[in-house]
Coordinates of C-alpha atoms and ligand atoms in Angstrom, one line a residue:
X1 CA -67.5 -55.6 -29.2
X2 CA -68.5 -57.3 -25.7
X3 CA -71.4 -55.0 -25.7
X4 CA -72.8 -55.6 -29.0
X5 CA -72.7 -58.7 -28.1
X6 CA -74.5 -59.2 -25.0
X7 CA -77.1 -56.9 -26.2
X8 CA -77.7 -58.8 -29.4
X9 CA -77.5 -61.8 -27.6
X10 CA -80.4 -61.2 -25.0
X11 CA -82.6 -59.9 -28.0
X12 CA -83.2 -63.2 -28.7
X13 CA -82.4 -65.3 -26.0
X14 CA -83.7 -65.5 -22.0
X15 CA -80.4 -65.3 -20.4
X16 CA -76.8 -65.6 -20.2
X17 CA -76.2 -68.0 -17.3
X18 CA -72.7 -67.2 -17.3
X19 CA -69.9 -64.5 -18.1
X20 CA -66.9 -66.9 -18.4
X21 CA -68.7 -69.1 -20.5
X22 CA -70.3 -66.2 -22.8
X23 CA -67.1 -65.1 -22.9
X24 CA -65.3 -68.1 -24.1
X25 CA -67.6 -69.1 -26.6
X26 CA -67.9 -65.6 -28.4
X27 CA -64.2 -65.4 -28.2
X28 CA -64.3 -62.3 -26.0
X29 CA -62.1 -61.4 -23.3
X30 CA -63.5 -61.8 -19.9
X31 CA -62.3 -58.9 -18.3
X32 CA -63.9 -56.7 -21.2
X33 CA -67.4 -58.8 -20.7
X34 CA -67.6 -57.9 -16.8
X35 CA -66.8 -54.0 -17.9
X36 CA -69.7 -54.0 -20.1
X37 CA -72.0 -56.4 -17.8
X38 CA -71.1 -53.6 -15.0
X39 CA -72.0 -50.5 -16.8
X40 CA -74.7 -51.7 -18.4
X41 CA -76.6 -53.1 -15.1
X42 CA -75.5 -49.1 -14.0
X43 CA -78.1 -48.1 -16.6
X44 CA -80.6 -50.4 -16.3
X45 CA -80.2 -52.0 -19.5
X46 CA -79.4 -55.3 -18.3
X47 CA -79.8 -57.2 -14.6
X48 CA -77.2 -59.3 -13.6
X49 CA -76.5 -61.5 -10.1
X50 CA -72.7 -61.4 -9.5
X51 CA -70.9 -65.1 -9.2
X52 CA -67.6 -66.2 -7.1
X53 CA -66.0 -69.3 -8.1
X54 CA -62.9 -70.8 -7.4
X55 CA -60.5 -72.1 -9.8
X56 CA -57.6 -74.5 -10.7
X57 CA -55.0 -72.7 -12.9
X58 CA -51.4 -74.3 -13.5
X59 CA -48.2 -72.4 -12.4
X60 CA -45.5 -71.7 -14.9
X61 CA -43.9 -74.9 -13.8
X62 CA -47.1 -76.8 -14.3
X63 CA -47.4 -75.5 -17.7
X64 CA -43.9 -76.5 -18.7
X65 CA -44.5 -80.1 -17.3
X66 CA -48.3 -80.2 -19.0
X67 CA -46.6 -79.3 -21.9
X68 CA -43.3 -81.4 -22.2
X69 CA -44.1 -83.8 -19.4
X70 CA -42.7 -84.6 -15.8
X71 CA -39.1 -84.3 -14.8
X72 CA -39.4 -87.5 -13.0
X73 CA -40.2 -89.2 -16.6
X74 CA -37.3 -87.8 -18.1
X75 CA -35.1 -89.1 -15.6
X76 CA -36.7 -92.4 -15.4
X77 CA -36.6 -92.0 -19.4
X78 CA -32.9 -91.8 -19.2
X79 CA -31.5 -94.8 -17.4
X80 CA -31.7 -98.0 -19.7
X81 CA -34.4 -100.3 -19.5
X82 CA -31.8 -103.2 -18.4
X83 CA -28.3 -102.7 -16.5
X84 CA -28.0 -99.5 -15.2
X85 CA -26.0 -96.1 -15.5
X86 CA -23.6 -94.0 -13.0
X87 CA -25.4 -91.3 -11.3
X88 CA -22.4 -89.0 -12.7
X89 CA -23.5 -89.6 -16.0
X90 CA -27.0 -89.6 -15.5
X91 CA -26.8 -86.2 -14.1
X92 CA -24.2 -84.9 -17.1
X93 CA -27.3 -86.0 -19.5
X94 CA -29.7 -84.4 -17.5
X95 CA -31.1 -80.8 -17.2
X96 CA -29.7 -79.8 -13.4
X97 CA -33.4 -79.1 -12.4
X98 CA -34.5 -82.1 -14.2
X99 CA -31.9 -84.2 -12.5
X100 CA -32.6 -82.9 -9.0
X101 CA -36.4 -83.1 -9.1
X102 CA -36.7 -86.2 -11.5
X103 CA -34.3 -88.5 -8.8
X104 CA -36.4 -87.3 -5.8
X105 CA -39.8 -87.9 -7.6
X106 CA -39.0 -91.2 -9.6
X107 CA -37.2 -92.5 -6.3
X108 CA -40.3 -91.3 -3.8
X109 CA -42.5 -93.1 -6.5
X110 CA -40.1 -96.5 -6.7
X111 CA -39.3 -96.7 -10.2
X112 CA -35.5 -96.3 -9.9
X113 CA -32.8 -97.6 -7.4
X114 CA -30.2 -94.6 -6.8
X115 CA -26.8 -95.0 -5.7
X116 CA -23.4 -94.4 -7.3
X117 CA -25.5 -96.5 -9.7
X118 CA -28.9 -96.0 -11.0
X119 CA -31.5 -98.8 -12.4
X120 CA -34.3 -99.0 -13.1
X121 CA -37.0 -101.0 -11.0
X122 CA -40.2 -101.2 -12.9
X123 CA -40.1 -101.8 -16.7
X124 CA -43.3 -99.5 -17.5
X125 CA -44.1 -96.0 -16.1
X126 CA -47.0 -93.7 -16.9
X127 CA -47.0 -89.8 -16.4
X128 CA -49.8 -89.3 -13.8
X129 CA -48.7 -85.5 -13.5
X130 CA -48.9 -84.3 -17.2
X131 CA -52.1 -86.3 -17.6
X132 CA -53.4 -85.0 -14.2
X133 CA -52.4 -81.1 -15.6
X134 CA -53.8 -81.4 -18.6
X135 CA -57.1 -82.3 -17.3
X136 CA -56.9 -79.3 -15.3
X137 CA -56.1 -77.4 -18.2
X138 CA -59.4 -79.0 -19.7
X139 CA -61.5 -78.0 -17.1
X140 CA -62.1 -81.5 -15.4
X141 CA -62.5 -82.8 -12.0
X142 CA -59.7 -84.6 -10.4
X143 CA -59.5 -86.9 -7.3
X144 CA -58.4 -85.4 -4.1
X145 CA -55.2 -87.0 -3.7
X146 CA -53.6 -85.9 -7.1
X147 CA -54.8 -82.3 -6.8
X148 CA -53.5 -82.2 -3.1
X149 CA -49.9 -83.5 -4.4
X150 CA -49.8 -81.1 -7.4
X151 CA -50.4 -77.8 -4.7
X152 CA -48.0 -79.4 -2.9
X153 CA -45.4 -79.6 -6.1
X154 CA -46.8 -75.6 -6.4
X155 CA -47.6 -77.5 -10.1
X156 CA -51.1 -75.6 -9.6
X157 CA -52.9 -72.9 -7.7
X158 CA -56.5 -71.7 -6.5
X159 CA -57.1 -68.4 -7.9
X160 CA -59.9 -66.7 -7.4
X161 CA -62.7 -65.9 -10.0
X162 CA -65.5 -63.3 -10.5
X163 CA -67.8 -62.9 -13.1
X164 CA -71.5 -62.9 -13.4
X165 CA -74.8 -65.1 -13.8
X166 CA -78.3 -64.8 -14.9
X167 CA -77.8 -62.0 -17.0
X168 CA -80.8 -60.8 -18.3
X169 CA -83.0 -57.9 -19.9
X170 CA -83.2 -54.9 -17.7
X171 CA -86.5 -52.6 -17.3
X172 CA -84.0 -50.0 -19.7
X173 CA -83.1 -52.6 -22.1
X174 CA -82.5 -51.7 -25.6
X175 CA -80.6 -53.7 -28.6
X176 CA -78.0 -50.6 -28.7
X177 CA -77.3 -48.1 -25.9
X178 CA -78.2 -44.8 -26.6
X179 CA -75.6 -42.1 -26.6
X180 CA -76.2 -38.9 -24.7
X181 CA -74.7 -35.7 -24.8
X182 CA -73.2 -34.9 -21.9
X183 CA -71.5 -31.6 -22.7
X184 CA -73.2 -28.0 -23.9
X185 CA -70.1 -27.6 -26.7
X186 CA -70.4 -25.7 -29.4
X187 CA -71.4 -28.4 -32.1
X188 CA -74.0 -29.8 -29.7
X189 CA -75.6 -26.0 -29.5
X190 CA -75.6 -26.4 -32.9
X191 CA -78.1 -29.6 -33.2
X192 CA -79.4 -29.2 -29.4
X193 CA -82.7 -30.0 -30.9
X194 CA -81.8 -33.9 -32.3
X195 CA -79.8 -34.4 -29.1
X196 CA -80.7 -35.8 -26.1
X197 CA -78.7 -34.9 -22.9
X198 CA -77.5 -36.7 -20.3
X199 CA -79.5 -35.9 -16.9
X200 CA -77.8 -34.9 -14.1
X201 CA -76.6 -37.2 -11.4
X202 CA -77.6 -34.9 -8.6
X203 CA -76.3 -37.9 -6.3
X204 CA -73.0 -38.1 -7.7
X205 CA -70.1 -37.3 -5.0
X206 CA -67.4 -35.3 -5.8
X207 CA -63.8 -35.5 -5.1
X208 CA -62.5 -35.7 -1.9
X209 CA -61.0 -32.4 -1.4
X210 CA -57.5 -31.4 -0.8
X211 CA -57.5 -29.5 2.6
X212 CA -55.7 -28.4 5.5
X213 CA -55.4 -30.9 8.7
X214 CA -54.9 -30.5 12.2
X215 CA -52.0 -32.9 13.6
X216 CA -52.9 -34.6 16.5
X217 CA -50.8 -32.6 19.0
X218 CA -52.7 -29.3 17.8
X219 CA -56.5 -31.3 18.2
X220 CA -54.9 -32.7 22.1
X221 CA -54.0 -29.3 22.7
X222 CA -57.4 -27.9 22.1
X223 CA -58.8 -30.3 24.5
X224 CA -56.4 -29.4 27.0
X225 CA -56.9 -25.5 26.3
X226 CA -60.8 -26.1 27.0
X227 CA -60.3 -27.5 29.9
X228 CA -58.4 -24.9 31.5
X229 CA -60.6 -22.0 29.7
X230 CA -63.8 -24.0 31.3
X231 CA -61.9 -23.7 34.6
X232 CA -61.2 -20.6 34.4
X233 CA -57.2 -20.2 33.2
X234 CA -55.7 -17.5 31.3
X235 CA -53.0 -18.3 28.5
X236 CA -49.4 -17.1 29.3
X237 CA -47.8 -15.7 26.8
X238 CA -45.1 -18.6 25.7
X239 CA -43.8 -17.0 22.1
X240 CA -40.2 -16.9 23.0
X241 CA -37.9 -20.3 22.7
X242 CA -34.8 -18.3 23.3
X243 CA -34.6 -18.0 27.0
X244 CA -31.8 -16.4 29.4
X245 CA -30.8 -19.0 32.3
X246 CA -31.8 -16.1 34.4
X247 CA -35.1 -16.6 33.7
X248 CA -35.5 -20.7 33.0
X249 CA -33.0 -21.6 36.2
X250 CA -32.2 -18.3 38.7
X251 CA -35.3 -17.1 38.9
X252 CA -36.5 -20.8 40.0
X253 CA -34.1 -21.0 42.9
X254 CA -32.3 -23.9 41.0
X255 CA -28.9 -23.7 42.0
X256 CA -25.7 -22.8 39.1
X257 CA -24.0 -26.5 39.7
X258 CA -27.3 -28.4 39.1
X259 CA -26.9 -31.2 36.8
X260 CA -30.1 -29.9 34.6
X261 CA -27.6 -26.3 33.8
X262 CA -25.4 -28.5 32.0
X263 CA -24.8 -28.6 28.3
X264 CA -25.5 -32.2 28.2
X265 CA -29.1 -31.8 29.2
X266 CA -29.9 -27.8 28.1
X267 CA -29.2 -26.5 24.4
X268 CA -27.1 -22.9 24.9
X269 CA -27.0 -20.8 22.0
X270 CA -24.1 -19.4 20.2
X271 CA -25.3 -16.7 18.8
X272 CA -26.6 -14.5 20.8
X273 CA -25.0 -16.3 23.5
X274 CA -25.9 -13.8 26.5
X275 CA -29.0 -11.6 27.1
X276 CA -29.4 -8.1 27.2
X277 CA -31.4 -6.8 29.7
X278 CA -32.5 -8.2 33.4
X279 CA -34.1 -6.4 35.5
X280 CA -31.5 -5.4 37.4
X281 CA -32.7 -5.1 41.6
X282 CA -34.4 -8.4 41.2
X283 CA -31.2 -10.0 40.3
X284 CA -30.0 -8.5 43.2
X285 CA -32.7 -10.5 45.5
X286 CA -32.1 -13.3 43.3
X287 CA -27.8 -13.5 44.0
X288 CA -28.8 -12.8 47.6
X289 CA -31.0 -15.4 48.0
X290 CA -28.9 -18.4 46.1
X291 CA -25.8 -17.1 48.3
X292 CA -27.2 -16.6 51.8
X293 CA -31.0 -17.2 51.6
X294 CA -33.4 -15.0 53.6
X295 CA -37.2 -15.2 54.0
X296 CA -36.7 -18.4 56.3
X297 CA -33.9 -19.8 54.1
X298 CA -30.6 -20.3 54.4
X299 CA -29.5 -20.4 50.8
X300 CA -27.3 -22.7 48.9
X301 CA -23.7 -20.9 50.7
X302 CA -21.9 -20.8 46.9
X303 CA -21.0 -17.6 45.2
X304 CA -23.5 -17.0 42.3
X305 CA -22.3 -15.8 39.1
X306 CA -23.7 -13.2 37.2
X307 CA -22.1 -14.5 33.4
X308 CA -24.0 -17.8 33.9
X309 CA -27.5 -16.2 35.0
X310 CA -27.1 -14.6 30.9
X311 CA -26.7 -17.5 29.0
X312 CA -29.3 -17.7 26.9
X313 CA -30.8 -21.0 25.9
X314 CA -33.6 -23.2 24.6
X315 CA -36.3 -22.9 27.8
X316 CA -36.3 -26.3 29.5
X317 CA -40.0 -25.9 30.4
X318 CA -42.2 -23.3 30.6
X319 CA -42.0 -23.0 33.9
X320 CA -39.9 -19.7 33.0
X321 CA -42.6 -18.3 31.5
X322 CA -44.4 -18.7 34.4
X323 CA -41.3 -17.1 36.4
X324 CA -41.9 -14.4 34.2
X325 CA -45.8 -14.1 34.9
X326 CA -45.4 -13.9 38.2
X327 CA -42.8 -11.5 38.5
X328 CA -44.9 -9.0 36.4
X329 CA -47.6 -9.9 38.7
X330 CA -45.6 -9.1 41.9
X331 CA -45.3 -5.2 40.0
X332 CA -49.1 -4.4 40.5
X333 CA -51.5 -4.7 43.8
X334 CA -52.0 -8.2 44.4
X335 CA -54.7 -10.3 42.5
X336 CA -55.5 -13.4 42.5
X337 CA -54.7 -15.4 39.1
X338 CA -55.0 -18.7 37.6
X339 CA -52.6 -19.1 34.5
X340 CA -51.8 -21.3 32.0
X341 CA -49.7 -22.7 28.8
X342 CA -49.2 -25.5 26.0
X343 CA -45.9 -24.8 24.2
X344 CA -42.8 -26.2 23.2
X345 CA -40.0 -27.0 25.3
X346 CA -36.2 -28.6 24.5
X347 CA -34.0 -30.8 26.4
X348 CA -30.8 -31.7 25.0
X349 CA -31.5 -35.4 25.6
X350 CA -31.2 -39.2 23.4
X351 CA -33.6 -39.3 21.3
X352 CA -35.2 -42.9 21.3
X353 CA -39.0 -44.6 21.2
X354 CA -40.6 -42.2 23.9
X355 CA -38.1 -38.9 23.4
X356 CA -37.0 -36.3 21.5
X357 CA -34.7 -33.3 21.7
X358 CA -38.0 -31.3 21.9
X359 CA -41.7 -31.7 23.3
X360 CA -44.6 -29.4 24.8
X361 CA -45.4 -29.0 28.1
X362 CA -48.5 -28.4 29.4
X363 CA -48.2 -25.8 32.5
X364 CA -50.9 -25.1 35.0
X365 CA -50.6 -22.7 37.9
X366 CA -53.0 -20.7 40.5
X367 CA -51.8 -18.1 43.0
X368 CA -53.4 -16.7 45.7
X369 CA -53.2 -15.9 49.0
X370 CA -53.0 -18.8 51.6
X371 CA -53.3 -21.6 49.0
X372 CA -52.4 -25.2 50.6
X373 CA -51.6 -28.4 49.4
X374 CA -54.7 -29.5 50.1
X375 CA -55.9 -27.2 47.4
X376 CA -53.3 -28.7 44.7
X377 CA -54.2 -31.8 44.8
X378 CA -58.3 -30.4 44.8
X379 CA -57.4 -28.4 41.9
X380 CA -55.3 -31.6 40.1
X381 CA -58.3 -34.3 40.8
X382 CA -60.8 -31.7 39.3
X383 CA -58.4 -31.1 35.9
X384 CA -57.6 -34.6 35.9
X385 CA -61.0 -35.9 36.2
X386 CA -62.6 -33.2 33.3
X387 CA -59.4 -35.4 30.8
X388 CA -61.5 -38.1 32.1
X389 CA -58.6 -39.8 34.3
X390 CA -60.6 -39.6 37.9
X391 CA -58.3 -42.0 39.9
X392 CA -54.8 -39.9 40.9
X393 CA -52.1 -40.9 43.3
X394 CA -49.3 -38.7 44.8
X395 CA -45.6 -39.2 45.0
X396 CA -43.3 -37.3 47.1
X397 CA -40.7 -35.2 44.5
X398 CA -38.1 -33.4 44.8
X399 CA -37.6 -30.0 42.3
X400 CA -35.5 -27.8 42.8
X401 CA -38.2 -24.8 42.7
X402 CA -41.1 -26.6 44.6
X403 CA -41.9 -27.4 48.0
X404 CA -43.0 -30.0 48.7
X405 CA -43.3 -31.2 45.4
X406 CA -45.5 -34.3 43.8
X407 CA -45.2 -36.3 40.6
X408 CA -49.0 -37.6 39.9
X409 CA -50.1 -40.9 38.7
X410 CA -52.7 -42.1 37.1
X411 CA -54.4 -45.5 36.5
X412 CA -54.5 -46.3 33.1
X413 CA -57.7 -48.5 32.3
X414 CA -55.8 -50.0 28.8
X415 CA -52.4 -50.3 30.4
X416 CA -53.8 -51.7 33.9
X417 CA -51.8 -50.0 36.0
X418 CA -50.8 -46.8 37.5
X419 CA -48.9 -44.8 34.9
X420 CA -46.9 -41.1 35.8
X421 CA -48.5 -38.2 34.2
X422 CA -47.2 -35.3 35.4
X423 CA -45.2 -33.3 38.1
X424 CA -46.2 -30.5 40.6
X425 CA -45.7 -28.7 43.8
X426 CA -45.8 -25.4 45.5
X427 CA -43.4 -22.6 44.7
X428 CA -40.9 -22.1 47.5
X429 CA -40.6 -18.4 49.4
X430 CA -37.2 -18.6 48.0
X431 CA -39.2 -18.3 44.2
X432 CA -41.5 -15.9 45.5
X433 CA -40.3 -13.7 48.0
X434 CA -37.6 -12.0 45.7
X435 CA -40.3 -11.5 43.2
X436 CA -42.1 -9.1 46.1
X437 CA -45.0 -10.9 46.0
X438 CA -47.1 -10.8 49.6
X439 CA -45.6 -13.0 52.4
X440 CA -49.4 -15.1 52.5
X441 CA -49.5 -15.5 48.4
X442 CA -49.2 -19.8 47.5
X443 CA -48.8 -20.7 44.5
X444 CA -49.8 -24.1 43.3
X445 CA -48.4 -25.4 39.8
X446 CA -48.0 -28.7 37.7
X447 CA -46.5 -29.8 34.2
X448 CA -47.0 -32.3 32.2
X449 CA -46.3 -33.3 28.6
X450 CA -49.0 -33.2 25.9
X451 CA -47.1 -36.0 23.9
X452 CA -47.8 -38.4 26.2
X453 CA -51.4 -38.0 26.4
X454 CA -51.7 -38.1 22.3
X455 CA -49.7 -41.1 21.8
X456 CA -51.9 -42.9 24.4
X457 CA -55.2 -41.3 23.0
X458 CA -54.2 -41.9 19.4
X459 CA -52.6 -45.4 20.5
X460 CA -49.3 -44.4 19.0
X461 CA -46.3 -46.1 20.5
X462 CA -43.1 -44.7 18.4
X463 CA -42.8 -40.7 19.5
X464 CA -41.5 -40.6 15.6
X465 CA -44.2 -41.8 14.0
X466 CA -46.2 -38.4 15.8
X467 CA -43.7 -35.9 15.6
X468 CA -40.8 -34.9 13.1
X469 CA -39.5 -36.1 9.4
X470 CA -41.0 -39.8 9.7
X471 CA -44.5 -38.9 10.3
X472 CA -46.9 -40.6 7.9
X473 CA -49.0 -37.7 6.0
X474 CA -51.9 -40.2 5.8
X475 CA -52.0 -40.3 9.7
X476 CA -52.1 -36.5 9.7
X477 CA -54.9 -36.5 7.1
X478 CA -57.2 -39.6 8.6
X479 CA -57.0 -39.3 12.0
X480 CA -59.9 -38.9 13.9
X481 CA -60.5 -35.5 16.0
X482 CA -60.1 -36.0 19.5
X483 CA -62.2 -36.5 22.6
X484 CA -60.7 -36.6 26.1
X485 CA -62.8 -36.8 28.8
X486 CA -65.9 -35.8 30.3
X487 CA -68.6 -34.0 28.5
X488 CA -68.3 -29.9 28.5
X489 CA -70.4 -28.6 31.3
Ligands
LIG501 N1 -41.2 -27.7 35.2 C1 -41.5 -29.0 35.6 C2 -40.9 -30.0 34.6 O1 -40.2 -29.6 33.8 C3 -43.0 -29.2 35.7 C4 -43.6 -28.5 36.9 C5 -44.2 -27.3 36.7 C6 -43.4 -29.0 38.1 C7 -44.7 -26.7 37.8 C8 -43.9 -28.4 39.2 C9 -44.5 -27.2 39.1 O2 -41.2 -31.2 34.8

């Protein structure tokens, strides 16, 4: 219809000069016309320059009062033109909307006196507002000040209008678009030869496909892996949640009474509730040195209990993976190594804006022989510094596996100010020593939390809107891949 219609209509004329009117006068809906007008600019048939207006349309309210006129003439309609009426009875003959805006409107306006009784005060009255709508209605310009007080009375609105102007013939034009086969079905290999065929839009993009996507976590972590590859780390193996105490608390010279052991802070397990196997004369070094010390140390002087050492548990941190790692080093002739891991850890904590019940902790550690602390915080500025944060401070720390120990700061650019981002120290003798590694080997070892790093990076400031049921699918599938720090070298 539409098309027919503009076609025919530029066969014999210059121009349309504008959709909305073409489309009024040839009775055609507007929406349809600017369909047509699209497509056919598409293929060159026609040119077109697109055209914004703004325009006046009444609200449903306006209608009604365009229509059967002003509330405040009906009220004014309804008092008698001499004496007067009680407001009671006024408002019994009245329409309750009618009533309420009609007394406001007629009073604001001075044509009535209200109070228990209502008069009138002029004898004539004219209805500005239906006039004023209709005119809009019409199409006509109105003075300022009625148009402001009918958007104030939400009588009308702006709406916004697009449609087109100039229309004209295109290089392409034709009275009737031609009709190309698009598809080889079997009626058109049939008649191939009276057909023509569409050509192929070579250009065209296809569908955005449906693929996998990395969360952010897993693109952080990859940063964080190269890092440590490019300076030389090994990944520790960290495929076991399940953990004995032995191994996440003993084996770090944390003592059985220490707050962290308790259920309110640690997840236990049920079922199994105790491990298996420990290796069985390292537990013995391990009792020893939590009763009565040795290698320089007195020991915490408490009898340590074998039945606690076995609970198994949720790991805490990683760090007993690196308790692990190093035990199984201590086996062999010395080497040197530098180790690492990015896995997930669970503290039985409240969860809130900035914690879960679970996160992963990113676990760095180097052990050789005569290492100081001078070389941890070497070895911390250079990591630091290739995740692009080159300005550290140290705290002192206490832990209970660690000595001395250091939480690290850095100074956040964004935040302005010094924010903590990790945790570190050097393994005590007390770690150490039972393992049999050499009297001279250091170790040197920090943690931090890869969360912490992604929110920042990904400016995300609700931990549940990164990790767990609430996450937003859309973030997973838009987000950009990540680039901490410096340049790989
Ligand atoms: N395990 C420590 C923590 O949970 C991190 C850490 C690792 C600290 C190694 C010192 C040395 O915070």
């Amino acid at each position: 219809m539409a098309e027919t219609a503009i076609l025919g209509f530029l066969q014999n004329n210059e121009s349309i000069p504008d959709s909305g009117q073409f489309a009024a006068e040839h009775n055609l809906d507007h929406e349809e016309v600017k369909n047509v007008i699209k497509s056919l600019q598409g293929f060159r048939y026609i040119e077109a320059k697109e055209l914004k207006r703004e325009t006046l349309v009444l609200t449903d309210e306006g209608k009604k009062y365009a229509a059967e006129g002003s509330p405040e003439i009906h009220f004014f309609s309804a008092i008698p033109e001499e004496g007067s009426i009680s407001k009671d009875d006024l408002e019994k003959k009245l329409d309750p909307s009618v009533f309420k805006i009609g007394s406001t409107q007629a009073a604001k306006k001075k044509w009535v006196a209200m109070g228990k009784q209502v008069s009138r005060k002029v004898q004539h009255v004219e209805d500005k507002v239906k006039e004023s709508l209709l005119q809009i209605q019409q199409g006509l310009e109105l003075d300022k000040e009625s148009l402001n007080s009918l958007k104030t009375r939400k009588l009308i609105v702006t709406q916004g209008w697009i449609g087109y102007s100039d229309i004209q013939k295109g290089p392409s034009y034709a009275p009737k678009r031609k009709i190309f086969a698009t598809d080889l079905t079997r009626e058109n290999l049939q008649n191939w030869k009276e057909l023509e065929f569409k050509e192929y839009n070579f250009n065209a993009k296809g569908q955005p496909l449906e693929a996998g996507h990395l969360h952010p976590l897993l693109k952080v972590r990859k940063q964080f892996k190269d890092i440590f590859c490019q300076m030389g780390f090994e990944e520790m193996p960290t495929n076991n949640f399940v953990e004995s105490s032995f191994w996440n608390f003993d084996a770090l010279f944390q003592p059985q009474q220490h707050p962290a052991r308790d259920s309110h802070d640690t997840f236990f397990l049920k079922a199994p509730s105790t491990t298996r196997e420990l290796p069985e004369d390292y537990v013995e070094r391990v009792k020893q040195v939590h009763e009565s010390g040795g290698y320089g140390s007195r020991g915490y002087n408490y009898e340590w209990k074998r039945e606690e050492a076995n609970k198994n548990l949720l790991r805490t941190h990683t760090t007993a993976v690196s308790s692990r790692m190093l035990y199984a080093l201590a086996k062999g002739p010395f080497t040197p190594k530098k180790y690492f891991s990015i896995d997930r850890v669970f503290r039985n904590e409240a969860v809130d804006r900035t914690h879960l019940a679970e996160f992963h902790q990113i676990e760095g550690l180097i052990c050789d022989r005569g290492l100081t602390l001078g070389d941890l915080i070497g070895v911390l500025q250079e990591f630091f510094r290739r995740l692009g944060m080159p300005q550290l401070r140290f705290k002192p720390a206490y832990n209970p596996y660690t000595e001395p120990s250091m939480e690290i700061f850095s100074y956040h650019e964004g935040l302005e100010k010094w924010v903590e981002i990790g945790n570190s120290g050097m393994f005590r003798p007390e770690m150490l020593q039972p393992m049999g590694l050499p009297e001279d080997v250091r170790v040197i070892a920090w943690g931090l939390s890869l969360e912490r790093p992604t929110m920042i990076l990904y400016g995300i400031d609700n931990i549940r809107d990164l990790f767990g049921h609430k996450v937003d699918l859309d973030l997973i599938k838009r987000n950009p891949i990540c680039r901490v720090g410096i340049e790989s070298s």
